[in-house]
Structures are given as structure tokens and as C-alpha cells.
Amino acid sequence: MDDAGPLYPQLVLEHRRNPRNRGRLDACTHAADGVNPLCGDRLRIELRCVDGRIAELRHSGEACAVTVATASMLGELVEGLDAAAVEVLGGRFAAYIEGRGDAAGLEALAAMAGLQQHPARRKCALLPWATLRAALAGSTAATTETEIRMHARTAIAPFAFRAATDADVEAVVDLVQSAYRGEGSKQGWTTEADMLDGRRTDAAGVAALLAAPHSKVLLAESADGLLACAHVERQGDAAYFGMFSVRPRLQGGGIGRAVLAEAERIAREEWACREMQMTVISIRDELIAWYERRGYRRTGQYKPFPYGDERFGIPKRDDLRFELLVKAL
Amino acid sequence: MNNLQGHVLDVARVREDFPLLARTVHGKPLVYFDSANTAQKPRVVIDAVDRYYREFNANVARAVHQLGEEATAAYEGARDKLARFLGAPSRDEIVLTSGTTQAINLVAYSWALPRLRPGDEILVTTMEHHANIVPWQLVCERTGARLRVAPISERGELVVERFVEALTPAVKLAAVAHVSNVLGTINPVAELARATRRRGIPLLVDGSQAAPHLAVDLRTLGCDFYAMTGHKLFGPTGTGALWARREILHDMPPFFGGGEMIREVRFEGTTFADPPHRFEAGTPNISGFVGLGAAIDYLGGLDHAALVAHERALLDHLTDTLRAVPGVRLFGEAAHKVPVVSFLVDGAHAHDLATLLDHEGIALRSGHHCAHPLMQFFGVPATLRASLAFYNTHEEIERFVAALARVRTLLA
Ligand SMILES: Cc1ncc(COP(=O)(O)O)c(C=O)c1O
């Protein structure tokens, strides 16, 4: 029988029969166990990273052909890449199998196109990606169910939202700084430490946002204190989203998503805005991919970076500019 | 089986009653082996739902106009039919629900929650569906009671002695599947009920998978609660029932509040209707129950002995053929079974086989079948399950086994 249906082209069957990079590493720097609750499949990914880049990857575990073939192809693809690049490719792969993007850069994984017609099996292909990302993030466990659960090191306590007041200015400045600048920010993936030094914002900047009309600084707090913040401001029919910061060690755990969703809710329900806008440093592909997964669209409209204004930091490179992202609410 | 001789089901005729069975999938004639998941519907059911909306759509028990009378008669008629179908002593003991899950949750919240105390126990078995596990776990969490599990054998049969031993005075409720959705095992409910009755322990039976295959007779079963779901019984989704003894229902407080379930409402307090309406707040799934009534009538028009004989032959054929395939492992080889067969094939993942078989037009289920503890018992994450109904044929079994052999080579 030649025709095994769209999910099992020859290349997939071949990778399943002879998976590349199958097995374990004698010495690994990162490892995670992933589970797909749909079928109970388990996949282990072990990595040896050098200078933040994947030097070796091995996968092991009992899983279906879709999972094994994806792990096999993915292992070949990500060698030499760092976490940010994996994030970009992972986002592209997820979009591709949902039929929302092309296979550019995905190489052999283009063979997983059949998943566009088999939504029920997509998680099988996402398991290796979720496991790899968990390993890179320093977690030991992953699931295809969402990034929210099971982050072993970064379990999140229940949190609540409120609007910041003048009393919160210092805490907000510290949080924003910790998420974007300096060595500490490198524990999370929103870091700009390699692009910018200096400050991201200051007390006067935050106080100005609090004083402005139709402007809110949204805080997510748990018993442990401030976890995340963001600024939302109404500008006519649209709302503007900025100063988005999550404590570095909690990143990748789903808080950011919740903050973004709450900001969108405020804009839509409280201000009746039709669109959310934001500007992102245009070379931050992985960050833009994160927003794209949440429905934002690149516009190709750019704004210059305020070179010379040290309130926004001290650039380490000269090609920075902002791109406008938008989402209909 | 001697008494079944001479009863022959005209399967070709029966299949014509089920329009969906005539369709193709991926260009191949459909082989539908997933009836334990949800059964296909005969034309009379589809027509009854359609006719309700075209000819007498109205709310029930509220309208005095002609349409309301007709809708109420059809809806309440379904209750009568269910009562007769299940052999219930009284129609007033049939609470209409959205399915088994709601029926069991009704017992959990309205009967068990107010009664159970720390140290009390609820006894279930290893082969339960999550719908007969999770509600009890929620009750245990809130009351401090504990869930106990009666074991099964490797053949997939309940170990009756161990079940009976576990019926200590701490046990306040036992909850058992009449038929396992994964293994097809028919549990000896009447025997279990004798043991629970002797000890004064109420027995709940999850009849989801029994009603489509067996002649259920509540009078002889001797249990105290019986839950069932309509969509597996060839009726529409969102229909089902809880049967419970009258005195038990009378002692149960309402679960949902709203219209239809009251006698008198004042802001100082409300008095509730008698069972079963006490448990049926709000506008029910009227069209669904009209359809379920039609499904029960349809089943009543078939020769049940012929149906049982045909299903028995299908089960034997499927089991014997699969057992003969090298590398196939069967799960559940109980002496008394309905035509449900779970299996795995060496070296091939259940989901891959299910997708490949689907491409051959064969629909069966792969996964844990909402029975994690049972999967853990067998030490596997998932199985494939072929679940048949009386509308399936021997030829379909041959096609399935041939396709299985073909797709297996792809994964070898
Ligand atoms: C044994 C058993 N119990 C309970 C259920 C739940 O039925 P429903 O989803 O119709 O409420 C099912 C069906 O999936 C079942 O097979």
C-alpha cells in the first residue's frame, strides 16, 4: 500500500523507522521529560549546550510515529541554535501545522503538513517542541497542554490583577528593569541585555503614566509580591500596550499571557477600543513570534529608536528600530 | 445459546435504517467500529427530532396550548418508554438527565455529599470510566471520605470475592459499571447487588454500555441507582437518565434550582416538586428526548434474541480473528462480554494505527478511553478499541483485519 494518507508520507515513515539522534547523552546540560496527555506518550530530550547553543540533542521514550519523526527531524534542525532561535522555529512550526504559515526554515519538518488536516494529532508533533523548550528553560517536565502547568522550578502561585497607584512606582521600575536589562534579566527570555544597557524606564516615567488620563499600569500580584506589569492606554479607537514585564524566573509560565489578555479585556470592555497596538524592537523575532501566536500582526510600519535619549537605555548596536504590531479586539 | 436458534437478524435490512452507515470516508465505504463512543442513529430518530421542530416545537409543562400539550406528551412519553425499557417499577423514578455523567454527578452532589463523613468509603472498581470515578473523588475531597477500589483479574473480570470483602461497614456506596467500555466485560450486577443489599449499602450501576446490548431489568438487577446515556443507545446526544428507588429520590435535595422543579416559590422560601421533576430544573432537551423515545421504539421493534445472537457471533469472529494475528495483544477476555474488543499491536502505536485505519475508512478509537486507572492496571498508556453494534457485519470484520495487516507493514 503506497498511500498511507497525508500524515504518513515516506519521509515521516522513514524517520520513524530510523530516528536520528535517538538515545541518551552521557553528560547533558539540560534535560526534560514531556508527556502528551492525549495518549500518555512520553518523550525525553537531553541536551548538551555550549555557550547557550545546542551542541548535541538526544531523544528517547515510547511514542507514536508523529512524535518520533518530529523529534528526529527537529534534532537535526536545532543543532547550533540558542533558545531564542528555537522559540522562533517552534512558533513557526506551530503556525505551519495549523495552516497559518509556510514551512520556511523548517526543512524536513515540512513533511508534517498532513497535520493541517489532522488537528487531533497536532499535539503529537508539538510534544518534542514543548519538551525541548522546557529543557532549554531549565524545567524538567513539560506537557503539550499549555506552558502554564508543570514548570517544575517556576510553579506559579495564584495571582490577582489590580491597577498600580503612586505607592507602586518603585516596585514597577525595579520589575521592568529586572525583566529587560542586566545579567539577571538573562534568566528570562525577554532580556534586552545584549542590545541595550542603562535604564528601561525610571520613576518619573512610570509616575507620568499613572497621571495620564485613560491610562493604567496593570499589576499581577501574588502572596509573593509583584509578578508582572504592563501599561495600557486609550488613544482614541485604539489602545496602546507597553512596559510589559514578567519576573524573569517566572517567564514561560503563562503569566504574561494572562496579563496581555487582561489588558485586552480592559481595552475592549472598559474603553470599547477596537484595536490593540504596540511597538516592539524589530529585531526581536522571538518576541514578535510570541505576539503573533496571540493574534498580533506585523504592520511593516517602523518608528526610529530614540538614539541619544538615555531614558530608554544605552544602545549597544546601531540598527534598532520599533515595529508597530496590531490586533483587532 | 440454544434458545437463540432460529432468531436471525436481517443485518442488510437493519443497515438501511441507519443513513450514515452508507457514507464513504477517504473514498472507502465506512466501517464504523466506534459505537461504544457514540452510536449511529436510525432514520426514525433523526425524523422524530426533525418532526418535533417542524410540527410541535413548544416548551414542556408550561404551555396550555395545543403545541405545548403535544411537546409535553412526547417528552413525558420518553420517560414512560425509558421506564419500560429499563424495567423500572415506576416512571416517577426516572430522572431525565443530559447523560450518564450528569446522572452520576446528581447522585454525588445530591445524595452522597450531604451524607458522607470523614472515614466513610465509596467502593468502585478498577474498570470504571472517569465518569464513575471523578465525581466520587470530588465528594471525597469535600467530605473526608475515601475512595476504595475493588480489583479485576488479568482477564478483565471483576474479582467478586474481593469486591464483597471490601464491603465493610465504612462503605456507604458502591459504584460499578454494568459493562466496561474498554473491556466489554459484563459485570454480575445481580450478584453484587445481593451482597450490597445484605449489608445495607446502596449500589449505583453505570449502565452506559449495557443498555445498547443487554435487556436491562431493574427489578431483577436489584441495584439502587442506575445511570444511562441516550447517545450510545442510538438516540441523540445530551440525553440520559438516572433511575433510583422512590424512597431514595424522595430523600434527595434538589441539585439545580430553577423553573420546572418547584411547587411554590416565595422569597422566604421555596417548596420543591416531587421527584423526578425536582431534579429537572429549566427547559430540558426536549427534541433529544423525543428522539430517544423513537430510538427505544425502534429497538423494541427488533428481535432482541436475534440481535443478541448476531452480536455474540460478531464478538466471537472478531476475537478469534484478532487472536490469530501474531503480535496482537487482547485486553479483556471475560466469559461474558459485549462486542467491544481492546487490543494493541506489537511495534505499532495505537494512534498511528487508528489514523492509518481511518484512511482505510475504518473508524475505531485509540487512547485511554477515559479509563486511566484501567490503563495503569494493564501497564499501557492507550489501546485500540473496536466497539461494534448490531448493525455491523462479518464482512466489515474481514475488511478491518485485512486493513490492519496492511497498515501494520507501513510501521514495521
Ligand atoms: C462506562 C461509561 N460510563 C460513563 C460514560 C459517560 O457517558 P456520557 O459522556 O454520555 O455522560 C461513558 C461514555 O463515554 C461510558 O462508557
PDB file of C-alpha atoms in Angstrom, chain A residues 2-247:
ATOM      1  CA  ASP A   2       1.667   3.233  -1.112  1.00  0.00           C
ATOM      2  CA  ASP A   3      -0.915   5.688   0.005  1.00  0.00           C
ATOM      3  CA  ALA A   4      -0.842   5.883   3.771  1.00  0.00           C
ATOM      4  CA  GLY A   5      -2.659   9.184   3.900  1.00  0.00           C
ATOM      5  CA  PRO A   6      -1.370  12.716   4.407  1.00  0.00           C
ATOM      6  CA  LEU A   7       0.017  12.152   7.880  1.00  0.00           C
ATOM      7  CA  TYR A   8       2.451   9.447   6.870  1.00  0.00           C
ATOM      8  CA  PRO A   9       4.465  10.411   3.799  1.00  0.00           C
ATOM      9  CA  GLN A  10       7.521   8.270   3.135  1.00  0.00           C
ATOM     10  CA  LEU A  11       9.837  10.737   4.851  1.00  0.00           C
ATOM     11  CA  VAL A  12       7.877  10.534   8.089  1.00  0.00           C
ATOM     12  CA  LEU A  13       7.769   6.754   7.997  1.00  0.00           C
ATOM     13  CA  GLU A  14      11.485   6.690   7.255  1.00  0.00           C
ATOM     14  CA  HIS A  15      12.328   8.954  10.216  1.00  0.00           C
ATOM     15  CA  ARG A  16      10.120   6.831  12.402  1.00  0.00           C
ATOM     16  CA  ARG A  17      11.928   3.690  11.297  1.00  0.00           C
ATOM     17  CA  ASN A  18      15.414   5.196  11.619  1.00  0.00           C
ATOM     18  CA  PRO A  19      15.159   8.086  14.021  1.00  0.00           C
ATOM     19  CA  ARG A  20      18.178  10.381  14.090  1.00  0.00           C
ATOM     20  CA  ASN A  21      19.698  11.404  17.421  1.00  0.00           C
ATOM     21  CA  ARG A  22      17.823   8.698  19.246  1.00  0.00           C
ATOM     22  CA  GLY A  23      19.138   7.706  22.669  1.00  0.00           C
ATOM     23  CA  ARG A  24      20.663   9.330  25.722  1.00  0.00           C
ATOM     24  CA  LEU A  25      23.686  11.533  26.391  1.00  0.00           C
ATOM     25  CA  ASP A  26      26.407  10.524  28.800  1.00  0.00           C
ATOM     26  CA  ALA A  27      26.643  14.056  30.099  1.00  0.00           C
ATOM     27  CA  CYS A  28      23.873  16.530  29.439  1.00  0.00           C
ATOM     28  CA  THR A  29      23.491  20.137  30.484  1.00  0.00           C
ATOM     29  CA  HIS A  30      19.709  20.200  30.098  1.00  0.00           C
ATOM     30  CA  ALA A  31      17.009  17.534  30.123  1.00  0.00           C
ATOM     31  CA  ALA A  32      13.236  17.390  30.296  1.00  0.00           C
ATOM     32  CA  ASP A  33      10.523  14.747  30.195  1.00  0.00           C
ATOM     33  CA  GLY A  34       7.455  15.581  28.176  1.00  0.00           C
ATOM     34  CA  VAL A  35       4.082  13.899  28.298  1.00  0.00           C
ATOM     35  CA  ASN A  36       1.174  14.056  25.894  1.00  0.00           C
ATOM     36  CA  PRO A  37      -1.970  13.591  27.965  1.00  0.00           C
ATOM     37  CA  LEU A  38      -3.967  12.621  24.871  1.00  0.00           C
ATOM     38  CA  CYS A  39      -2.287   9.231  24.697  1.00  0.00           C
ATOM     39  CA  GLY A  40       0.151   9.107  27.611  1.00  0.00           C
ATOM     40  CA  ASP A  41       3.156   9.184  25.286  1.00  0.00           C
ATOM     41  CA  ARG A  42       6.401  10.171  26.913  1.00  0.00           C
ATOM     42  CA  LEU A  43       9.435  11.724  25.344  1.00  0.00           C
ATOM     43  CA  ARG A  44      12.720  12.622  26.980  1.00  0.00           C
ATOM     44  CA  ILE A  45      15.028  15.187  25.487  1.00  0.00           C
ATOM     45  CA  GLU A  46      18.600  15.599  26.662  1.00  0.00           C
ATOM     46  CA  LEU A  47      20.856  18.418  25.525  1.00  0.00           C
ATOM     47  CA  ARG A  48      24.470  19.373  25.725  1.00  0.00           C
ATOM     48  CA  CYS A  49      24.658  23.127  25.311  1.00  0.00           C
ATOM     49  CA  VAL A  50      27.834  25.113  24.781  1.00  0.00           C
ATOM     50  CA  ASP A  51      27.691  28.895  25.209  1.00  0.00           C
ATOM     51  CA  GLY A  52      23.915  28.760  25.184  1.00  0.00           C
ATOM     52  CA  ARG A  53      23.746  26.847  21.905  1.00  0.00           C
ATOM     53  CA  ILE A  54      22.634  23.280  21.360  1.00  0.00           C
ATOM     54  CA  ALA A  55      25.696  21.159  20.623  1.00  0.00           C
ATOM     55  CA  GLU A  56      24.020  17.759  20.951  1.00  0.00           C
ATOM     56  CA  LEU A  57      20.452  16.541  21.328  1.00  0.00           C
ATOM     57  CA  ARG A  58      19.132  13.066  22.077  1.00  0.00           C
ATOM     58  CA  HIS A  59      15.539  11.925  22.376  1.00  0.00           C
ATOM     59  CA  SER A  60      14.178   8.746  23.872  1.00  0.00           C
ATOM     60  CA  GLY A  61      10.869   7.266  25.029  1.00  0.00           C
ATOM     61  CA  GLU A  62       7.870   5.391  23.700  1.00  0.00           C
ATOM     62  CA  ALA A  63       5.802   7.450  21.337  1.00  0.00           C
ATOM     63  CA  CYS A  64       3.827   7.404  18.112  1.00  0.00           C
ATOM     64  CA  ALA A  65       5.300   7.846  14.630  1.00  0.00           C
ATOM     65  CA  VAL A  66       4.352  11.516  14.501  1.00  0.00           C
ATOM     66  CA  THR A  67       6.178  12.281  17.746  1.00  0.00           C
ATOM     67  CA  VAL A  68       9.224  10.189  16.945  1.00  0.00           C
ATOM     68  CA  ALA A  69       9.573  11.538  13.399  1.00  0.00           C
ATOM     69  CA  THR A  70       9.166  15.127  14.625  1.00  0.00           C
ATOM     70  CA  ALA A  71      11.768  14.618  17.337  1.00  0.00           C
ATOM     71  CA  SER A  72      14.102  13.094  14.788  1.00  0.00           C
ATOM     72  CA  MET A  73      13.713  15.959  12.294  1.00  0.00           C
ATOM     73  CA  LEU A  74      13.763  18.630  14.968  1.00  0.00           C
ATOM     74  CA  GLY A  75      17.020  17.281  16.397  1.00  0.00           C
ATOM     75  CA  GLU A  76      18.704  17.824  13.071  1.00  0.00           C
ATOM     76  CA  LEU A  77      17.229  21.279  12.694  1.00  0.00           C
ATOM     77  CA  VAL A  78      18.130  22.859  16.025  1.00  0.00           C
ATOM     78  CA  GLU A  79      21.775  21.907  16.290  1.00  0.00           C
ATOM     79  CA  GLY A  80      23.817  25.054  16.841  1.00  0.00           C
ATOM     80  CA  LEU A  81      20.782  27.164  17.781  1.00  0.00           C
ATOM     81  CA  ASP A  82      20.088  29.036  21.011  1.00  0.00           C
ATOM     82  CA  ALA A  83      16.845  29.217  22.971  1.00  0.00           C
ATOM     83  CA  ALA A  84      15.605  32.313  21.170  1.00  0.00           C
ATOM     84  CA  ALA A  85      16.074  30.731  17.763  1.00  0.00           C
ATOM     85  CA  VAL A  86      14.320  27.551  18.935  1.00  0.00           C
ATOM     86  CA  GLU A  87      11.453  29.725  20.126  1.00  0.00           C
ATOM     87  CA  VAL A  88      11.130  31.291  16.687  1.00  0.00           C
ATOM     88  CA  LEU A  89      11.222  27.969  14.877  1.00  0.00           C
ATOM     89  CA  GLY A  90       8.805  26.414  17.346  1.00  0.00           C
ATOM     90  CA  GLY A  91       6.361  29.250  16.734  1.00  0.00           C
ATOM     91  CA  ARG A  92       6.754  28.858  13.006  1.00  0.00           C
ATOM     92  CA  PHE A  93       6.214  25.100  13.190  1.00  0.00           C
ATOM     93  CA  ALA A  94       3.082  25.509  15.320  1.00  0.00           C
ATOM     94  CA  ALA A  95       1.715  28.030  12.822  1.00  0.00           C
ATOM     95  CA  TYR A  96       2.641  25.785   9.898  1.00  0.00           C
ATOM     96  CA  ILE A  97       0.825  22.698  11.129  1.00  0.00           C
ATOM     97  CA  GLU A  98      -2.245  24.817  11.817  1.00  0.00           C
ATOM     98  CA  GLY A  99      -2.122  26.005   8.226  1.00  0.00           C
ATOM     99  CA  ARG A 100      -1.267  29.586   9.216  1.00  0.00           C
ATOM    100  CA  GLY A 101       2.214  29.832   7.788  1.00  0.00           C
ATOM    101  CA  ASP A 102       4.714  28.369   5.359  1.00  0.00           C
ATOM    102  CA  ALA A 103       7.485  25.895   6.030  1.00  0.00           C
ATOM    103  CA  ALA A 104      10.337  28.366   5.546  1.00  0.00           C
ATOM    104  CA  GLY A 105      13.282  27.304   7.674  1.00  0.00           C
ATOM    105  CA  LEU A 106      11.614  24.112   8.858  1.00  0.00           C
ATOM    106  CA  GLU A 107      13.430  21.856   6.382  1.00  0.00           C
ATOM    107  CA  ALA A 108      12.417  18.196   6.763  1.00  0.00           C
ATOM    108  CA  LEU A 109       9.611  19.161   9.141  1.00  0.00           C
ATOM    109  CA  ALA A 110       7.741  20.435   6.114  1.00  0.00           C
ATOM    110  CA  ALA A 111       6.760  16.771   5.769  1.00  0.00           C
ATOM    111  CA  MET A 112       4.409  17.200   8.733  1.00  0.00           C
ATOM    112  CA  ALA A 113       1.980  19.147   6.515  1.00  0.00           C
ATOM    113  CA  GLY A 114      -0.590  16.380   6.962  1.00  0.00           C
ATOM    114  CA  LEU A 115      -1.232  17.718  10.455  1.00  0.00           C
ATOM    115  CA  GLN A 116      -3.071  20.609   8.844  1.00  0.00           C
ATOM    116  CA  GLN A 117      -5.821  18.060   8.131  1.00  0.00           C
ATOM    117  CA  HIS A 118      -5.412  16.168  11.399  1.00  0.00           C
ATOM    118  CA  PRO A 119      -5.913  18.632  14.251  1.00  0.00           C
ATOM    119  CA  ALA A 120      -6.396  15.762  16.700  1.00  0.00           C
ATOM    120  CA  ARG A 121      -2.813  14.657  16.118  1.00  0.00           C
ATOM    121  CA  ARG A 122      -1.085  18.055  16.329  1.00  0.00           C
ATOM    122  CA  LYS A 123      -0.159  17.588  19.937  1.00  0.00           C
ATOM    123  CA  CYS A 124       1.870  14.550  18.932  1.00  0.00           C
ATOM    124  CA  ALA A 125       4.131  16.837  16.897  1.00  0.00           C
ATOM    125  CA  LEU A 126       4.171  19.597  19.498  1.00  0.00           C
ATOM    126  CA  LEU A 127       5.383  17.273  22.246  1.00  0.00           C
ATOM    127  CA  PRO A 128       9.036  17.295  21.097  1.00  0.00           C
ATOM    128  CA  TRP A 129       8.950  21.086  20.813  1.00  0.00           C
ATOM    129  CA  ALA A 130       7.365  21.562  24.229  1.00  0.00           C
ATOM    130  CA  THR A 131       9.896  19.188  25.746  1.00  0.00           C
ATOM    131  CA  LEU A 132      12.819  20.918  24.054  1.00  0.00           C
ATOM    132  CA  ARG A 133      11.668  24.351  25.173  1.00  0.00           C
ATOM    133  CA  ALA A 134      11.182  23.110  28.719  1.00  0.00           C
ATOM    134  CA  ALA A 135      14.684  21.659  28.726  1.00  0.00           C
ATOM    135  CA  LEU A 136      16.171  24.903  27.436  1.00  0.00           C
ATOM    136  CA  ALA A 137      14.243  26.896  30.023  1.00  0.00           C
ATOM    137  CA  GLY A 138      15.673  24.754  32.782  1.00  0.00           C
ATOM    138  CA  SER A 139      12.418  22.937  33.549  1.00  0.00           C
ATOM    139  CA  THR A 140      12.441  19.207  33.945  1.00  0.00           C
ATOM    140  CA  ALA A 141       8.890  18.479  32.903  1.00  0.00           C
ATOM    141  CA  ALA A 142       6.704  19.531  30.022  1.00  0.00           C
ATOM    142  CA  THR A 143       3.275  18.795  28.656  1.00  0.00           C
ATOM    143  CA  THR A 144       1.573  19.635  25.429  1.00  0.00           C
ATOM    144  CA  GLU A 145      -1.352  21.011  27.381  1.00  0.00           C
ATOM    145  CA  THR A 146      -0.027  24.574  27.871  1.00  0.00           C
ATOM    146  CA  GLU A 147       3.069  26.058  29.213  1.00  0.00           C
ATOM    147  CA  ILE A 148       1.178  27.098  32.305  1.00  0.00           C
ATOM    148  CA  ARG A 149       1.311  23.839  34.188  1.00  0.00           C
ATOM    149  CA  MET A 150       4.116  21.721  35.429  1.00  0.00           C
ATOM    150  CA  HIS A 151       7.018  24.094  35.210  1.00  0.00           C
ATOM    151  CA  ALA A 152       8.910  22.384  37.939  1.00  0.00           C
ATOM    152  CA  ARG A 153      11.079  25.298  39.017  1.00  0.00           C
ATOM    153  CA  THR A 154       8.676  28.075  38.345  1.00  0.00           C
ATOM    154  CA  ALA A 155       5.383  26.905  39.768  1.00  0.00           C
ATOM    155  CA  ILE A 156       3.086  29.895  39.892  1.00  0.00           C
ATOM    156  CA  ALA A 157       1.007  30.776  42.889  1.00  0.00           C
ATOM    157  CA  PRO A 158      -2.493  32.142  42.318  1.00  0.00           C
ATOM    158  CA  PHE A 159      -2.353  35.798  41.388  1.00  0.00           C
ATOM    159  CA  ALA A 160      -4.718  38.720  41.035  1.00  0.00           C
ATOM    160  CA  PHE A 161      -4.803  41.882  38.946  1.00  0.00           C
ATOM    161  CA  ARG A 162      -5.055  45.461  40.156  1.00  0.00           C
ATOM    162  CA  ALA A 163      -4.207  48.922  38.879  1.00  0.00           C
ATOM    163  CA  ALA A 164      -0.983  50.475  40.181  1.00  0.00           C
ATOM    164  CA  THR A 165      -1.020  53.618  42.347  1.00  0.00           C
ATOM    165  CA  ASP A 166       1.730  56.103  43.190  1.00  0.00           C
ATOM    166  CA  ALA A 167       2.828  53.810  46.011  1.00  0.00           C
ATOM    167  CA  ASP A 168       3.832  51.151  43.459  1.00  0.00           C
ATOM    168  CA  VAL A 169       6.189  53.271  41.358  1.00  0.00           C
ATOM    169  CA  GLU A 170       9.457  51.957  42.810  1.00  0.00           C
ATOM    170  CA  ALA A 171       8.394  48.302  42.595  1.00  0.00           C
ATOM    171  CA  VAL A 172       7.295  48.756  38.985  1.00  0.00           C
ATOM    172  CA  VAL A 173      10.578  50.402  37.965  1.00  0.00           C
ATOM    173  CA  ASP A 174      12.530  47.554  39.577  1.00  0.00           C
ATOM    174  CA  LEU A 175      10.415  44.895  37.891  1.00  0.00           C
ATOM    175  CA  VAL A 176      10.734  46.461  34.435  1.00  0.00           C
ATOM    176  CA  GLN A 177      14.467  46.864  34.869  1.00  0.00           C
ATOM    177  CA  SER A 178      14.870  43.254  36.028  1.00  0.00           C
ATOM    178  CA  ALA A 179      12.981  41.873  33.032  1.00  0.00           C
ATOM    179  CA  TYR A 180      14.936  43.717  30.350  1.00  0.00           C
ATOM    180  CA  ARG A 181      18.325  44.848  31.489  1.00  0.00           C
ATOM    181  CA  GLY A 182      21.415  43.442  33.190  1.00  0.00           C
ATOM    182  CA  GLU A 183      22.623  39.906  33.867  1.00  0.00           C
ATOM    183  CA  GLY A 184      19.583  38.973  35.970  1.00  0.00           C
ATOM    184  CA  SER A 185      17.264  39.508  33.017  1.00  0.00           C
ATOM    185  CA  LYS A 186      19.071  36.736  31.133  1.00  0.00           C
ATOM    186  CA  GLN A 187      17.246  34.211  33.298  1.00  0.00           C
ATOM    187  CA  GLY A 188      14.195  35.060  31.257  1.00  0.00           C
ATOM    188  CA  TRP A 189      13.742  35.310  27.530  1.00  0.00           C
ATOM    189  CA  THR A 190      12.560  38.942  27.330  1.00  0.00           C
ATOM    190  CA  THR A 191      16.058  40.184  28.118  1.00  0.00           C
ATOM    191  CA  GLU A 192      17.459  43.032  26.046  1.00  0.00           C
ATOM    192  CA  ALA A 193      20.788  42.893  27.855  1.00  0.00           C
ATOM    193  CA  ASP A 194      22.683  42.121  24.664  1.00  0.00           C
ATOM    194  CA  MET A 195      21.170  45.084  22.861  1.00  0.00           C
ATOM    195  CA  LEU A 196      20.873  47.753  25.498  1.00  0.00           C
ATOM    196  CA  ASP A 197      22.471  48.969  28.703  1.00  0.00           C
ATOM    197  CA  GLY A 198      21.242  51.610  31.056  1.00  0.00           C
ATOM    198  CA  ARG A 199      17.660  52.018  32.107  1.00  0.00           C
ATOM    199  CA  ARG A 200      14.447  50.869  30.507  1.00  0.00           C
ATOM    200  CA  THR A 201      12.338  53.320  32.477  1.00  0.00           C
ATOM    201  CA  ASP A 202      12.517  55.425  35.625  1.00  0.00           C
ATOM    202  CA  ALA A 203      10.292  56.656  38.448  1.00  0.00           C
ATOM    203  CA  ALA A 204       9.346  59.850  36.631  1.00  0.00           C
ATOM    204  CA  GLY A 205       8.382  57.842  33.553  1.00  0.00           C
ATOM    205  CA  VAL A 206       6.113  55.491  35.498  1.00  0.00           C
ATOM    206  CA  ALA A 207       4.574  58.342  37.509  1.00  0.00           C
ATOM    207  CA  ALA A 208       3.720  60.099  34.257  1.00  0.00           C
ATOM    208  CA  LEU A 209       1.868  57.020  33.025  1.00  0.00           C
ATOM    209  CA  LEU A 210      -0.124  56.880  36.250  1.00  0.00           C
ATOM    210  CA  ALA A 211      -1.090  60.524  35.955  1.00  0.00           C
ATOM    211  CA  ALA A 212      -2.199  60.384  32.328  1.00  0.00           C
ATOM    212  CA  PRO A 213      -5.947  60.120  31.538  1.00  0.00           C
ATOM    213  CA  HIS A 214      -7.233  56.760  30.183  1.00  0.00           C
ATOM    214  CA  SER A 215      -4.018  55.143  31.264  1.00  0.00           C
ATOM    215  CA  LYS A 216      -3.475  52.209  33.592  1.00  0.00           C
ATOM    216  CA  VAL A 217      -0.482  50.374  34.883  1.00  0.00           C
ATOM    217  CA  LEU A 218      -1.773  46.858  35.380  1.00  0.00           C
ATOM    218  CA  LEU A 219      -0.165  44.720  38.108  1.00  0.00           C
ATOM    219  CA  ALA A 220      -0.302  40.955  38.629  1.00  0.00           C
ATOM    220  CA  GLU A 221       0.398  40.132  42.244  1.00  0.00           C
ATOM    221  CA  SER A 222       0.526  37.021  44.372  1.00  0.00           C
ATOM    222  CA  ALA A 223       1.292  36.496  48.025  1.00  0.00           C
ATOM    223  CA  ASP A 224       4.944  36.662  46.911  1.00  0.00           C
ATOM    224  CA  GLY A 225       4.550  40.214  45.656  1.00  0.00           C
ATOM    225  CA  LEU A 226       4.623  41.746  42.210  1.00  0.00           C
ATOM    226  CA  LEU A 227       4.899  39.162  39.395  1.00  0.00           C
ATOM    227  CA  ALA A 228       4.223  41.157  36.261  1.00  0.00           C
ATOM    228  CA  CYS A 229       3.102  44.538  34.985  1.00  0.00           C
ATOM    229  CA  ALA A 230       2.041  46.271  31.794  1.00  0.00           C
ATOM    230  CA  HIS A 231       0.848  49.680  30.724  1.00  0.00           C
ATOM    231  CA  VAL A 232      -2.381  50.156  28.750  1.00  0.00           C
ATOM    232  CA  GLU A 233      -3.522  53.487  27.455  1.00  0.00           C
ATOM    233  CA  ARG A 234      -6.501  54.511  25.390  1.00  0.00           C
ATOM    234  CA  GLN A 235      -5.671  56.537  22.298  1.00  0.00           C
ATOM    235  CA  GLY A 236      -8.983  57.159  20.579  1.00  0.00           C
ATOM    236  CA  ASP A 237     -10.347  53.992  18.992  1.00  0.00           C
ATOM    237  CA  ALA A 238      -7.209  52.033  19.749  1.00  0.00           C
ATOM    238  CA  ALA A 239      -5.383  51.136  22.917  1.00  0.00           C
ATOM    239  CA  TYR A 240      -1.648  51.052  23.336  1.00  0.00           C
ATOM    240  CA  PHE A 241       0.147  48.284  25.245  1.00  0.00           C
ATOM    241  CA  GLY A 242       3.641  48.705  26.652  1.00  0.00           C
ATOM    242  CA  MET A 243       6.111  48.345  29.510  1.00  0.00           C
ATOM    243  CA  PHE A 244       5.233  44.675  29.635  1.00  0.00           C
ATOM    244  CA  SER A 245       7.381  42.875  32.186  1.00  0.00           C
ATOM    245  CA  VAL A 246       7.301  39.481  33.879  1.00  0.00           C
ATOM    246  CA  ARG A 247       9.735  38.469  36.606  1.00  0.00           C
TER     247      ARG A 247
END
